[in-house]
């Protein structure tokens, strides 16, 4: 059983295959955190220490014992009001406006299966997972405040999920001013914080820094999880690297404004925490009402960062992503955006589909510009009727013509938005989030629809259905291109609850769409990777990773993304050169090598390519079909860091160790330099592998020790892809066969 209660020590322990997590209800009734680390039996309360510490207050329950202070003790759910002056997870106000609560343990319950959360995305379990849920009730009788802490364990995946439900069980009104979902308290240690920052077209750049005294805040005040900071934190011992050392992660399953904080306190203890954004948040709870905190997925590895990422990949890929496309081979697509932007005709699109068919590409995606008078990005969002004049026919006819070529059809939409220059806005100005009397702040000339309102969500659902019902649409790119700045919802009781209710509206809408169109592949997008998070992945199994399609910049973006997200989620395309974003020229082979570390597709006009380039693309598409299962499901290893190394590599190894794909790109060259070597990982010790293309044999142990020479990659931006098949030492490798 993964969750155990020990009556003698009053401890609750959560055990996964390789980790243990322990908490204790102490004699005062507070719920203390004892341990999260390498799997260990026994009681870890020996880690707690008590001393009369000047400056740290003692709660009434201490009964005058000056050595007892929550300011110095590690906790499970720190709250404001009982003397812990570090950053809390919960801050509430009562009807008088006074801050402060005092939450004590009331009861616990252990049950089989992993909890789910009403209205919010959360990891799920499947039969055979042996998942369990622990719920711990904390109460403050004075306020009638109850908090249910939820812990869901997926033992084989080495993952523990957390959430909390705050309820008003009393008679007076309460206001929740801050609600976060989880924290990890460390009583000592020198740790580094790794977080993932960036900007539009350069998302998720890793940053690793020592946790210094004070607080380090990351988060988003933009209404979406954001390009700027991803809701993923990794803490690591200072010596931890890819292959060795302890590391912990906190990953939020939420796509709206969030806050994460890492604080090193006066006693050099460290608290890492994560949850809802605090600014512009105040959530009223009348008697009988409650609010659910979004889930945080936690994981721990004692074997370095690679192992931690592999754990996160598995939980995201197999227990957050769901539905028809979860385990299926995704279509190789050709997207119209960088080919035409909004300047196209129906014939251009059909011509593109013809080229797609010729290249062996599965799916043609018609991006922005197909509706109303949308010929530039200043207008028409919300008016989702097809511009038949531009297309030269209705959408059904266009789709039929594409399908007749043997190509599937997909379409772009930005459902949550409205342009001021649109019929929708003229008809329903109050549907946009805008503060009465204040000129709204625009982003890309557009406003955000108020998804906290049911009638707006219902209307959007109708619009989406009436588009999708016009023909055989098999893919939807769900875009979102600005942040939420002005928050005001007509008729709302409290504007401080609107951003959270917006997310509930969005998730509810997505749930209705996937229920009605279960085989539709939805690719998330927010100006590229501005909403690249575990919350969206619950609804959209892949997300356009960045608007930056330059293969070299993508190495950093995809490297950073790989810490928390599997390649199956990474939307990646080959585009034309010079790159439209940064003007860089890279070989077509390298662009494909990098795009193959994701869902793979093209975003260019094939008509502009030479016959040689088209032949190359035909071969790339065929190659990817032999590799896609490895990219989607293989165990991922980072072989180098694009911010540091001259050659950056990465690798996928199948679960049975029978196959691997080793990739590398040269990022820096010097004249007359020596040979470079790449050292793969995770192969089966003692085995022999043969390279599919060359037929060359490699002993696995030597390969994992001394590596392989990169003879094929000598010039700047050259790349290699080595597909290794495990063999018994006999050359019997047929094209495309797996052992
Ligand atoms: C932003 C997306 O990231 C792009 O791929 C493209 O779909 C544009 N929006 C269209 O406006």
XYZ file of C-alpha atoms and ligand atoms in Angstrom:
750
model
C 0.000 0.000 0.000
C 1.564 3.323 -1.025
C -0.056 5.341 1.794
C 0.558 4.243 5.365
C -0.535 5.559 8.729
C 1.521 4.823 11.835
C -0.515 5.378 14.944
C 2.427 5.378 17.318
C 4.240 8.255 15.677
C 1.092 9.798 14.170
C 2.803 9.866 10.784
C 1.367 9.483 7.308
C 3.830 8.151 4.781
C 3.463 8.060 1.010
C 5.709 5.568 -0.724
C 6.486 5.263 -4.430
C 8.854 2.786 -6.087
C 11.887 4.946 -5.292
C 10.720 7.739 -2.997
C 9.161 8.370 0.411
C 7.167 11.357 1.585
C 6.236 11.759 5.216
C 4.185 14.097 7.385
C 3.292 14.079 11.046
C 0.451 15.390 13.143
C 2.324 16.747 16.132
C 1.204 16.971 19.741
C -0.158 20.474 19.160
C -2.313 19.318 16.261
C -0.238 20.946 13.508
C 0.571 19.037 10.350
C 4.339 19.065 9.890
C 6.298 17.982 6.848
C 9.034 15.518 7.693
C 10.605 14.163 4.541
C 10.598 13.879 0.747
C 13.465 11.933 -0.725
C 14.994 8.528 -1.325
C 12.705 5.708 -0.274
C 13.230 5.062 3.397
C 11.425 3.141 6.106
C 10.836 4.463 9.613
C 9.908 7.695 11.234
C 11.733 10.839 10.196
C 10.607 13.112 13.050
C 14.178 13.015 14.367
C 14.753 15.758 11.770
C 12.662 18.226 13.771
C 14.509 20.463 16.183
C 13.198 22.902 18.769
C 14.880 25.921 20.303
C 13.901 29.229 21.824
C 14.519 31.360 18.781
C 14.306 35.102 19.215
C 12.055 36.632 16.599
C 9.931 33.559 16.025
C 6.533 33.660 17.695
C 4.765 30.866 19.570
C 1.162 29.944 18.793
C -1.390 29.606 21.615
C -1.241 25.823 21.217
C 2.409 25.951 22.373
C 1.055 26.774 25.856
C 3.968 29.001 26.660
C 6.642 26.696 25.266
C 9.011 29.189 23.637
C 10.864 26.455 21.774
C 7.799 25.761 19.652
C 7.334 28.010 16.643
C 5.748 27.335 13.267
C 8.166 29.956 11.952
C 10.919 27.362 12.214
C 9.120 24.065 11.656
C 8.606 22.413 8.242
C 4.954 22.263 7.291
C 2.577 20.666 4.850
C 0.195 23.557 4.374
C 1.559 26.744 5.897
C -1.069 29.399 6.498
C -0.970 32.978 7.654
C -2.014 33.515 11.245
C -0.207 31.153 13.611
C 3.264 32.611 13.627
C 4.893 31.291 10.470
C 6.056 34.518 8.858
C 7.451 32.828 5.767
C 5.346 32.853 2.645
C 2.070 30.966 3.298
C -0.038 28.847 0.992
C -3.247 30.271 2.421
C -4.275 33.689 3.601
C -7.902 34.349 4.572
C -9.880 37.241 5.933
C -13.014 37.023 8.026
C -16.122 39.213 7.699
C -14.502 41.916 9.838
C -11.608 42.145 7.399
C -9.134 40.646 9.878
C -6.445 38.375 8.437
C -5.425 35.102 9.985
C -6.495 31.570 10.677
C -5.266 28.680 12.785
C -5.628 25.350 11.015
C -5.255 22.146 13.021
C -5.512 18.547 12.004
C -8.995 17.074 12.227
C -9.023 13.733 10.379
C -7.639 11.793 7.451
C -8.869 9.201 4.991
C -7.009 6.877 2.640
C -8.762 5.459 -0.401
C -7.863 3.559 -3.534
C -7.517 5.450 -6.780
C -6.282 8.933 -7.587
C -8.541 11.902 -6.824
C -9.879 14.092 -9.619
C -10.732 17.783 -9.262
C -14.104 19.329 -10.126
C -13.685 21.615 -13.140
C -9.887 21.474 -13.172
C -7.415 19.287 -15.027
C -5.522 16.728 -12.950
C -3.431 13.627 -13.474
C -5.517 10.469 -13.507
C -4.833 6.827 -12.716
C -5.585 3.670 -14.631
C -6.361 0.197 -13.472
C -3.233 -1.528 -12.286
C -1.487 1.690 -11.258
C -2.064 0.952 -7.573
C -2.847 4.626 -7.076
C -4.176 5.890 -3.780
C -5.486 9.155 -2.398
C -4.867 10.599 1.023
C -7.146 13.347 2.169
C -6.304 15.247 5.313
C -8.801 17.623 6.880
C -7.553 20.724 8.676
C -9.978 22.983 10.505
C -10.207 26.355 12.139
C -13.405 26.198 14.247
C -13.411 29.943 14.952
C -13.858 30.741 11.266
C -15.695 27.584 10.260
C -12.814 27.182 7.813
C -11.991 23.737 6.532
C -9.147 22.765 4.230
C -8.990 19.356 2.642
C -5.465 18.508 1.546
C -5.364 15.977 -1.265
C -2.391 13.750 -2.030
C -2.645 11.365 -4.981
C 0.147 8.873 -5.446
C 1.148 7.081 -8.639
C 3.711 4.702 -7.119
C 5.290 3.239 -10.270
C 5.737 6.692 -11.781
C 7.408 8.097 -8.643
C 4.936 10.917 -8.627
C 2.849 12.503 -5.870
C 0.119 14.970 -6.807
C -1.272 17.575 -4.471
C -4.241 19.865 -4.297
C -6.358 21.526 -1.624
C -10.013 22.403 -1.279
C -10.875 25.363 0.929
C -14.410 25.372 2.319
C -16.416 27.802 4.343
C -18.315 25.605 6.787
C -19.063 28.507 9.104
C -21.715 31.188 9.356
C -19.829 34.281 8.235
C -18.340 35.331 4.926
C -14.658 34.630 4.240
C -12.296 36.059 1.671
C -9.441 33.945 0.363
C -6.639 36.359 -0.525
C -4.033 33.767 -1.345
C -4.276 30.099 -2.245
C -1.416 27.947 -3.329
C -1.494 24.217 -3.790
C 1.700 22.745 -2.435
C 4.989 23.504 -0.800
C 8.159 21.627 -0.019
C 9.967 22.609 3.167
C 13.641 21.660 3.517
C 15.086 21.947 7.023
C 18.576 22.386 5.637
C 20.610 22.070 2.461
C 22.358 24.055 -0.226
C 20.056 23.946 -3.224
C 19.937 25.352 -6.729
C 16.696 26.500 -8.278
C 16.191 25.713 -11.942
C 13.390 27.645 -13.592
C 12.393 28.259 -17.174
C 12.023 31.824 -18.358
C 11.774 33.510 -21.728
C 9.715 35.654 -24.037
C 7.613 35.329 -27.154
C 9.546 33.225 -29.678
C 12.182 32.252 -27.081
C 10.391 30.303 -24.386
C 11.604 28.112 -21.516
C 15.278 29.023 -21.343
C 16.645 27.212 -18.297
C 18.187 29.292 -15.544
C 20.023 27.623 -12.634
C 20.909 29.641 -9.574
C 21.812 29.009 -5.976
C 18.966 29.602 -3.569
C 20.148 32.639 -1.642
C 18.618 34.189 1.488
C 15.371 35.942 0.631
C 12.697 35.031 -1.838
C 12.841 34.272 -5.516
C 9.492 34.714 -7.229
C 8.476 33.395 -10.574
C 5.011 33.421 -11.995
C 2.619 35.015 -14.387
C 0.354 38.036 -14.011
C -0.767 37.642 -17.611
C -3.828 35.428 -17.241
C -1.987 32.603 -18.978
C 0.880 30.509 -17.703
C 2.995 32.665 -20.063
C 6.024 32.717 -22.329
C 7.887 34.491 -19.543
C 7.953 31.824 -16.784
C 6.808 28.249 -17.045
C 4.923 26.739 -14.079
C 7.701 24.243 -13.429
C 10.328 24.455 -10.691
C 13.245 22.114 -10.173
C 15.320 22.164 -7.002
C 18.603 20.332 -7.005
C 21.580 19.776 -4.779
C 24.366 22.034 -5.963
C 26.369 19.099 -7.385
C 23.396 17.441 -9.074
C 23.795 17.007 -12.805
C 22.019 15.036 -15.516
C 23.141 11.638 -14.279
C 23.600 11.929 -10.514
C 22.345 13.742 -7.478
C 19.090 14.615 -5.769
C 16.480 16.815 -7.370
C 12.817 17.673 -6.819
C 10.186 19.174 -9.079
C 6.923 21.056 -8.667
C 4.768 21.351 -11.779
C 1.437 23.124 -11.882
C -1.468 21.604 -13.780
C -2.987 24.992 -14.542
C -2.854 27.436 -17.436
C -3.726 30.764 -15.819
C -1.872 33.276 -13.670
C 0.311 31.494 -11.138
C 2.884 32.157 -8.489
C 5.840 30.086 -7.427
C 8.262 31.127 -4.747
C 11.469 29.754 -3.296
C 12.461 31.274 0.010
C 15.604 30.755 2.039
C 14.749 31.857 5.537
C 16.608 33.225 8.562
C 17.568 29.689 9.628
C 18.761 28.749 6.118
C 15.763 26.523 5.642
C 14.208 26.494 2.183
C 10.546 26.571 1.219
C 9.418 26.044 -2.388
C 5.765 26.621 -3.152
C 3.407 26.942 -6.072
C -0.196 27.784 -6.817
C -2.634 30.430 -7.988
C -1.327 33.900 -8.730
C -1.809 36.145 -5.727
C -2.149 39.523 -7.396
C -5.660 40.645 -8.347
C -6.926 37.509 -6.627
C -9.439 37.591 -3.815
C -12.029 34.892 -3.717
C -15.164 35.321 -1.622
C -16.474 32.250 0.153
C -19.944 32.528 1.556
C -21.091 29.826 3.985
C -21.277 26.522 2.130
C -18.947 27.632 -0.691
C -15.520 26.291 -1.597
C -12.587 26.780 -3.946
C -10.287 24.125 -5.371
C -6.573 24.800 -5.774
C -5.054 23.556 -9.039
C -2.974 20.432 -8.859
C 0.780 20.374 -8.399
C 2.654 17.294 -9.598
C 5.714 16.585 -7.456
C 8.520 14.207 -8.219
C 11.925 13.347 -6.783
C 14.982 11.663 -8.250
C 18.190 10.648 -6.525
C 19.677 9.848 -9.931
C 19.973 13.271 -11.453
C 17.952 15.501 -13.712
C 17.569 13.050 -16.587
C 15.697 10.604 -14.374
C 13.519 13.383 -12.952
C 12.556 14.521 -16.455
C 11.819 10.955 -17.526
C 9.426 10.650 -14.586
C 7.702 13.881 -15.554
C 7.521 12.845 -19.210
C 5.798 9.625 -18.265
C 3.218 11.225 -16.013
C 2.438 14.016 -18.480
C 2.333 11.737 -21.504
C 0.375 8.876 -20.001
C -1.513 10.292 -16.999
C -2.234 13.907 -17.940
C -2.670 13.723 -21.715
C -5.652 11.580 -22.550
C -8.097 10.590 -25.228
C -7.889 9.216 -28.727
C -4.509 10.726 -29.630
C -2.666 10.000 -26.416
C -0.792 6.951 -27.674
C -1.407 7.283 -31.388
C 1.022 8.256 -34.076
C 0.336 11.929 -34.798
C -0.147 13.176 -38.350
C 2.786 14.824 -40.100
C 1.341 18.191 -41.032
C 1.892 21.081 -43.394
C 0.787 24.427 -41.926
C -0.056 27.457 -44.063
C 1.094 30.199 -41.633
C 4.728 30.793 -42.612
C 3.868 29.861 -46.209
C 1.206 32.525 -46.814
C 0.408 34.274 -43.517
C -3.051 35.700 -44.370
C -2.430 36.206 -48.046
C -3.831 33.147 -49.827
C -6.656 31.890 -51.985
C -8.516 28.602 -51.889
C -6.449 27.486 -54.874
C -3.242 28.152 -52.909
C -4.535 25.899 -50.150
C -5.582 23.128 -52.525
C -2.223 23.482 -54.288
C -0.499 23.099 -50.958
C -2.548 19.983 -50.229
C -1.493 18.571 -53.596
C 2.136 19.122 -52.640
C 1.473 17.589 -49.227
C 0.084 14.464 -50.899
C 3.114 14.269 -53.139
C 5.452 14.583 -50.149
C 3.645 11.922 -48.124
C 2.371 14.479 -45.589
C -0.836 13.504 -43.765
C -2.540 16.745 -42.847
C -2.954 20.236 -44.268
C -3.595 22.954 -41.682
C -5.286 26.166 -42.778
C -3.991 28.755 -40.313
C -5.218 32.287 -39.594
C -6.915 34.393 -42.291
C -9.782 32.214 -43.553
C -12.737 33.979 -41.914
C -14.694 37.195 -42.225
C -12.483 40.070 -43.517
C -9.453 38.798 -41.640
C -6.666 39.868 -43.978
C -4.530 41.344 -41.228
C -4.405 40.888 -37.472
C -6.322 44.026 -36.487
C -9.832 42.679 -36.968
C -12.485 39.976 -37.272
C -11.698 37.707 -34.302
C -15.043 36.421 -33.096
C -16.615 36.396 -36.570
C -15.945 32.779 -37.335
C -17.749 32.591 -40.660
C -15.826 31.441 -43.658
C -14.669 34.012 -46.200
C -16.001 32.144 -49.221
C -14.970 34.917 -51.570
C -11.354 34.466 -50.487
C -11.513 30.676 -50.593
C -13.521 30.594 -53.796
C -15.898 28.040 -52.304
C -17.454 27.062 -49.003
C -15.396 25.309 -46.364
C -17.036 21.929 -46.969
C -16.046 22.086 -50.618
C -12.473 23.112 -49.782
C -12.161 20.248 -47.312
C -13.548 17.768 -49.851
C -10.972 18.886 -52.411
C -8.172 18.459 -49.864
C -9.492 15.072 -48.733
C -9.834 13.918 -52.361
C -6.084 14.312 -52.618
C -5.685 11.849 -49.756
C -4.817 14.591 -47.245
C -6.629 15.323 -43.975
C -7.751 18.815 -43.148
C -7.165 20.950 -40.073
C -8.011 24.537 -39.214
C -6.878 27.385 -36.940
C -9.069 29.275 -34.508
C -8.551 31.686 -31.645
C -11.821 31.118 -29.803
C -11.168 33.101 -26.619
C -10.634 36.400 -28.427
C -12.629 39.192 -29.999
C -11.481 42.123 -32.147
C -13.026 45.500 -31.493
C -13.537 45.575 -35.263
C -15.894 42.631 -35.396
C -19.605 42.004 -35.558
C -19.405 39.964 -32.370
C -17.975 42.897 -30.438
C -20.495 45.307 -31.902
C -23.319 42.974 -30.850
C -21.937 42.065 -27.404
C -19.416 44.644 -26.172
C -19.953 43.436 -22.608
C -18.673 39.954 -23.528
C -15.111 41.290 -23.601
C -13.100 41.693 -20.416
C -12.904 45.492 -20.104
C -13.335 47.874 -17.183
C -16.275 50.274 -17.624
C -15.042 53.813 -18.220
C -11.416 52.738 -18.759
C -10.008 52.424 -22.256
C -9.112 48.761 -22.572
C -5.502 47.693 -22.890
C -5.117 45.985 -26.256
C -2.781 43.174 -27.210
C -2.379 42.419 -30.930
C -5.344 44.789 -31.311
C -7.686 42.367 -29.616
C -9.666 41.787 -26.440
C -10.251 38.662 -24.401
C -13.752 37.245 -24.133
C -15.136 36.832 -20.645
C -15.086 33.074 -20.221
C -16.067 33.411 -16.580
C -19.624 33.914 -17.908
C -21.679 30.889 -18.839
C -23.527 32.592 -21.697
C -20.223 33.544 -23.345
C -18.889 29.996 -23.042
C -22.150 28.606 -24.425
C -22.008 30.952 -27.411
C -18.392 30.016 -28.057
C -19.221 26.344 -27.953
C -21.915 26.929 -30.567
C -19.470 28.863 -32.770
C -16.845 26.133 -32.527
C -19.370 23.404 -33.318
C -20.809 25.248 -36.269
C -17.298 25.578 -37.705
C -16.290 21.980 -37.024
C -19.549 20.662 -38.442
C -18.892 22.191 -41.851
C -16.803 19.289 -43.033
C -14.328 16.612 -42.181
C -12.097 18.671 -39.863
C -9.636 16.351 -38.130
C -7.366 18.859 -36.401
C -7.910 22.175 -34.635
C -5.132 24.613 -33.737
C -6.475 26.441 -30.660
C -4.569 29.716 -30.505
C -4.499 32.539 -27.920
C -2.534 35.692 -28.640
C -2.589 38.225 -25.827
C -2.515 38.410 -22.076
C -5.371 39.319 -19.759
C -4.840 42.796 -18.327
C -8.217 44.428 -17.674
C -10.326 42.236 -15.453
C -13.959 43.134 -15.122
C -16.850 40.779 -15.642
C -20.337 42.230 -15.945
C -22.536 40.988 -13.154
C -19.704 39.344 -11.206
C -20.008 39.422 -7.426
C -16.297 39.851 -6.943
C -13.855 40.792 -9.683
C -11.027 39.128 -7.722
C -12.537 35.745 -8.559
C -12.792 36.384 -12.314
C -9.346 35.167 -13.499
C -9.839 31.820 -11.748
C -13.420 31.529 -13.034
C -12.131 32.335 -16.527
C -9.944 29.238 -16.316
C -12.868 27.119 -15.144
C -14.834 28.453 -18.133
C -12.015 27.631 -20.541
C -11.493 24.135 -19.179
C -15.246 23.491 -19.238
C -15.387 24.621 -22.858
C -12.469 22.413 -23.878
C -14.060 19.472 -22.079
C -17.290 19.963 -24.053
C -15.399 20.184 -27.339
C -13.416 17.000 -26.760
C -16.533 15.178 -25.566
C -18.367 16.095 -28.759
C -15.383 15.509 -31.089
C -13.416 12.725 -29.396
C -11.155 11.983 -32.385
C -10.377 15.616 -33.164
C -6.684 16.354 -32.610
C -6.415 19.718 -30.860
C -3.033 21.423 -30.831
C -2.766 24.114 -28.170
C -1.020 27.375 -28.996
C -0.624 30.801 -27.434
C 1.526 32.962 -29.664
C 3.637 29.806 -29.862
C 4.426 28.451 -26.405
C 2.746 31.005 -24.124
C 0.454 28.426 -22.577
C 2.692 25.387 -22.696
C 1.659 23.726 -19.457
C 0.296 20.542 -17.963
C -3.178 22.073 -17.638
C -3.587 22.533 -21.381
C -2.051 19.134 -22.062
C -5.019 17.548 -20.303
C -7.128 18.737 -23.255
C -4.642 19.144 -26.110
C -2.031 16.379 -26.349
C 0.338 18.625 -28.280
C 1.116 22.341 -28.078
C 2.863 24.568 -30.619
C 6.092 24.963 -28.694
C 7.179 28.338 -30.063
C 6.588 30.700 -32.967
C 10.338 30.502 -33.418
C 10.992 27.799 -36.017
C 14.730 28.443 -36.340
C 16.404 25.093 -35.711
C 19.198 26.612 -33.626
C 17.010 28.695 -31.307
C 14.682 25.724 -31.100
C 17.513 23.669 -29.578
C 17.391 25.903 -26.504
C 13.596 26.115 -26.456
C 13.148 22.356 -26.789
C 16.000 21.654 -24.357
C 14.294 23.809 -21.708
C 10.902 22.279 -22.464
C 12.354 18.789 -22.097
C 12.870 19.242 -18.354
C 9.162 18.913 -17.705
C 7.420 17.982 -20.927
C 7.625 14.954 -23.241
C 8.498 15.265 -26.943
C 5.002 13.953 -27.768
C 3.703 17.344 -26.560
C 6.148 19.504 -28.494
C 4.747 20.998 -31.710
C 7.744 21.396 -34.033
C 7.949 22.212 -37.758
C 10.520 22.645 -40.494
C 10.288 26.131 -41.969
C 11.911 28.016 -44.821
C 15.335 29.654 -44.755
C 16.394 32.335 -44.091
C 14.270 31.921 -40.995
C 11.448 34.472 -40.819
C 12.170 35.306 -37.169
C 15.926 35.682 -37.055
C 17.209 35.355 -40.616
C 19.402 32.344 -39.849
C 20.174 29.802 -42.541
C 20.477 26.175 -41.480
C 20.633 22.966 -43.521
C 17.288 21.347 -44.347
C 18.518 18.138 -42.711
C 19.177 19.963 -39.445
C 15.793 21.665 -39.500
C 14.190 18.230 -39.865
C 16.420 16.663 -37.208
C 15.275 19.308 -34.699
C 11.596 19.210 -35.737
C 11.686 15.429 -35.374
C 12.230 15.985 -31.643
C 8.552 16.847 -31.554
C 5.331 16.159 -33.407
C 7.007 16.956 -36.745
C 5.623 18.820 -39.687
C 6.368 21.594 -42.166
C 5.437 25.250 -42.233
C 6.565 26.557 -45.616
C 5.389 26.825 -49.194
C 6.627 23.713 -51.013
C 6.156 25.545 -54.327
C 9.209 27.644 -53.478
C 11.452 24.623 -53.022
C 13.741 22.949 -55.551
C 13.172 19.410 -56.759
C 16.157 18.311 -54.689
C 14.677 19.848 -51.560
C 11.299 18.247 -52.251
C 12.989 14.853 -52.671
C 14.782 15.387 -49.372
C 11.507 16.219 -47.634
C 9.875 13.099 -49.064
C 12.681 11.072 -47.495
C 12.412 12.921 -44.176
C 8.714 12.159 -43.904
C 9.403 8.488 -44.550
C 12.243 8.496 -42.026
C 10.048 10.054 -39.373
C 7.506 7.273 -39.733
C 10.231 4.829 -38.657
C 11.227 7.018 -35.726
C 8.015 8.563 -34.441
C 7.247 5.795 -31.933
C 10.667 6.380 -30.347
C 10.241 10.145 -30.211
C 6.752 9.832 -28.779
C 7.347 7.135 -26.199
C 11.090 6.579 -25.850
C 13.012 7.452 -22.712
C 14.579 10.866 -23.268
C 18.165 11.826 -22.481
C 19.736 15.244 -22.850
C 23.270 14.883 -24.257
C 24.628 18.379 -23.867
C 23.404 21.862 -23.134
C 22.863 24.330 -25.998
C 23.755 27.251 -23.730
C 27.155 25.704 -22.975
C 28.268 23.067 -25.449
C 29.637 23.252 -28.976
C 27.671 20.134 -29.894
C 24.259 19.509 -28.415
C 22.701 16.082 -28.538
C 19.642 14.268 -27.321
C 18.488 10.698 -27.398
C 15.442 8.454 -27.181
C 15.633 4.830 -26.015
C 12.690 2.439 -26.303
C 11.343 0.996 -23.055
C 12.736 -2.461 -23.930
C 16.141 -1.001 -24.823
C 15.953 -2.513 -28.312
C 16.106 0.735 -30.180
C 17.555 4.192 -29.776
C 17.712 7.415 -31.709
C 20.750 9.591 -31.063
C 20.684 13.132 -32.480
C 23.135 16.013 -32.427
C 23.662 19.464 -33.916
C 26.957 21.348 -34.166
C 26.604 24.797 -32.624
C 30.198 26.030 -32.725
C 33.168 25.201 -34.915
C 36.834 26.091 -35.085
C 39.333 25.572 -37.875
C 41.269 22.325 -37.881
C 39.686 21.007 -34.724
C 39.793 17.444 -33.419
C 37.008 14.916 -33.766
C 33.966 15.390 -31.547
C 32.335 12.467 -29.782
C 28.831 12.005 -28.467
C 28.158 9.684 -25.535
C 24.711 8.041 -25.569
C 22.961 6.827 -22.416
C 20.442 4.270 -21.304
C 21.343 1.483 -23.755
C 21.216 -2.131 -22.614
C 24.542 -3.038 -20.987
C 26.248 -5.974 -22.657
C 24.232 -5.568 -25.838
C 25.431 -4.756 -29.335
C 23.708 -2.155 -31.463
C 23.827 -1.658 -35.184
C 23.281 1.665 -36.878
C 20.414 1.268 -39.309
C 21.755 3.530 -42.037
C 25.408 2.455 -42.112
C 25.252 -1.096 -40.758
C 28.074 -0.214 -38.342
C 28.175 -2.162 -35.051
C 28.623 -0.628 -31.623
C 29.148 -2.385 -28.299
C 26.711 -0.701 -25.892
C 29.072 -0.432 -22.928
C 31.857 1.213 -24.928
C 29.338 3.479 -26.581
C 28.053 4.629 -23.187
C 31.633 5.090 -21.984
C 33.693 6.589 -24.840
C 30.839 7.564 -27.161
C 30.772 7.662 -30.948
C 32.753 9.943 -33.264
C 30.598 12.551 -34.989
C 32.340 12.144 -38.337
C 29.234 13.204 -40.251
C 28.926 16.561 -38.502
C 31.941 18.813 -39.083
C 30.467 22.133 -40.207
C 28.440 24.735 -38.381
C 24.812 23.602 -37.894
C 25.463 20.138 -39.307
C 23.403 17.454 -37.635
C 23.393 13.695 -37.202
C 20.610 11.238 -36.510
C 21.787 7.758 -35.581
C 19.096 5.124 -35.376
C 20.453 2.202 -33.370
C 18.883 -1.246 -33.320
C 19.853 -3.834 -30.781
C 21.105 -7.003 -32.452
C 22.711 -10.265 -31.503
C 25.878 -9.454 -33.357
C 24.544 -10.663 -36.710
C 24.026 -8.304 -39.612
C 20.411 -8.975 -40.338
C 18.887 -5.563 -40.404
C 16.179 -5.030 -42.902
C 15.052 -1.543 -43.745
C 12.421 -0.431 -41.277
C 12.256 -3.627 -39.246
C 12.416 -3.522 -35.505
C 13.755 -6.377 -33.526
C 0.245 32.791 -33.382
C 0.636 31.383 -33.635
O 1.616 30.986 -32.731
C 1.098 31.223 -35.068
O 1.552 29.940 -35.290
C -0.047 31.571 -35.975
O -1.078 30.644 -35.828
C -0.539 32.963 -35.667
N -0.827 33.153 -34.283
C -1.764 33.271 -36.468
O -2.287 34.505 -36.156
